[in-house]
Amino acid sequence: MGVYEDILVELFGILKPYVEGELELGEGTDLVADIGLDSMHVMNLLLEVEDRFDVSIPLNIIADVRTIGDFALQLKQLTRDRA
């Protein structure tokens, strides 16, 4: 499995508690429209992801993140920059 796929698996696990019902998470799952994350959920999610991946997520990238796949790409870039 590649880095991107590993990040996706981690994100699916982190996001699962936020999912209500039978929504199947995928790369195209929209964080707001599909999962229903509000601003407080997003902040909690960012803190958890920062801890899990040992990165600092700049708030300016949040505007570019709509789906789980978008988030995984941003995390891939952040972890690559850190290395």
Tab-separated table of C-alpha atoms in Angstrom:
chain	number	residue	atom	x	y	z
A	1	MET	CA	0.000	0.000	0.000
A	2	GLY	CA	1.267	3.476	-0.852
A	3	VAL	CA	1.521	6.504	1.404
A	4	TYR	CA	-1.719	7.986	0.044
A	5	GLU	CA	-3.621	4.752	0.635
A	6	ASP	CA	-2.194	4.443	4.164
A	7	ILE	CA	-3.324	7.992	4.933
A	8	LEU	CA	-6.813	7.224	3.577
A	9	VAL	CA	-7.132	4.175	5.836
A	10	GLU	CA	-6.107	6.263	8.852
A	11	LEU	CA	-8.554	9.027	7.925
A	12	PHE	CA	-11.393	6.539	7.506
A	13	GLY	CA	-10.705	5.284	11.027
A	14	ILE	CA	-10.541	8.783	12.480
A	15	LEU	CA	-13.735	9.874	10.711
A	16	LYS	CA	-15.821	6.772	11.490
A	17	PRO	CA	-17.068	8.114	14.862
A	18	TYR	CA	-18.426	11.221	13.092
A	19	VAL	CA	-20.510	9.162	10.654
A	20	GLU	CA	-24.172	8.626	11.379
A	21	GLY	CA	-26.095	5.863	9.676
A	22	GLU	CA	-24.726	3.548	7.030
A	23	LEU	CA	-22.587	6.017	5.067
A	24	GLU	CA	-19.703	4.218	3.374
A	25	LEU	CA	-16.570	6.365	3.503
A	26	GLY	CA	-14.565	6.813	0.309
A	27	GLU	CA	-12.158	9.259	-1.290
A	28	GLY	CA	-15.047	11.302	-2.678
A	29	THR	CA	-16.959	11.527	0.600
A	30	ASP	CA	-17.618	15.197	1.319
A	31	LEU	CA	-16.664	16.145	4.876
A	32	VAL	CA	-19.512	18.658	5.275
A	33	ALA	CA	-22.250	17.588	2.860
A	34	ASP	CA	-21.975	13.829	3.420
A	35	ILE	CA	-20.613	13.478	6.954
A	36	GLY	CA	-22.106	16.710	8.296
A	37	LEU	CA	-19.029	18.069	10.046
A	38	ASP	CA	-19.529	21.488	11.581
A	39	SER	CA	-16.757	23.915	12.548
A	40	MET	CA	-16.292	22.363	15.997
A	41	HIS	CA	-16.037	18.864	14.505
A	42	VAL	CA	-13.494	20.135	11.967
A	43	MET	CA	-11.320	21.641	14.713
A	44	ASN	CA	-11.476	18.410	16.739
A	45	LEU	CA	-10.698	16.424	13.606
A	46	LEU	CA	-7.684	18.619	12.842
A	47	LEU	CA	-6.323	18.150	16.365
A	48	GLU	CA	-6.719	14.396	16.168
A	49	VAL	CA	-5.122	14.216	12.717
A	50	GLU	CA	-2.218	16.418	13.812
A	51	ASP	CA	-1.587	14.095	16.751
A	52	ARG	CA	-1.923	10.916	14.680
A	53	PHE	CA	0.335	12.073	11.832
A	54	ASP	CA	2.650	14.246	13.944
A	55	VAL	CA	2.160	17.266	11.674
A	56	SER	CA	0.971	20.824	12.040
A	57	ILE	CA	-1.869	21.585	9.644
A	58	PRO	CA	-1.915	25.211	8.479
A	59	LEU	CA	-5.465	26.559	8.599
A	60	ASN	CA	-5.119	28.091	5.129
A	61	ILE	CA	-5.187	24.631	3.512
A	62	ILE	CA	-8.623	23.895	4.959
A	63	ALA	CA	-10.226	25.938	2.162
A	64	ASP	CA	-8.761	23.432	-0.335
A	65	VAL	CA	-10.145	20.400	1.524
A	66	ARG	CA	-13.635	19.274	0.638
A	67	THR	CA	-13.431	15.488	0.460
A	68	ILE	CA	-11.547	12.791	2.333
A	69	GLY	CA	-9.368	12.398	-0.769
A	70	ASP	CA	-8.512	16.117	-0.716
A	71	PHE	CA	-7.554	15.815	2.943
A	72	ALA	CA	-5.390	12.756	2.249
A	73	LEU	CA	-3.549	14.598	-0.531
A	74	GLN	CA	-2.862	17.556	1.749
A	75	LEU	CA	-1.608	15.233	4.500
A	76	LYS	CA	0.593	13.399	2.015
A	77	GLN	CA	2.160	16.718	1.037
A	78	LEU	CA	2.620	17.775	4.685
A	79	THR	CA	4.244	14.489	5.658
A	80	ARG	CA	6.501	14.570	2.596
A	81	ASP	CA	7.577	18.156	3.385
A	82	ARG	CA	8.416	17.088	6.920
A	83	ALA	CA	10.698	14.240	5.816
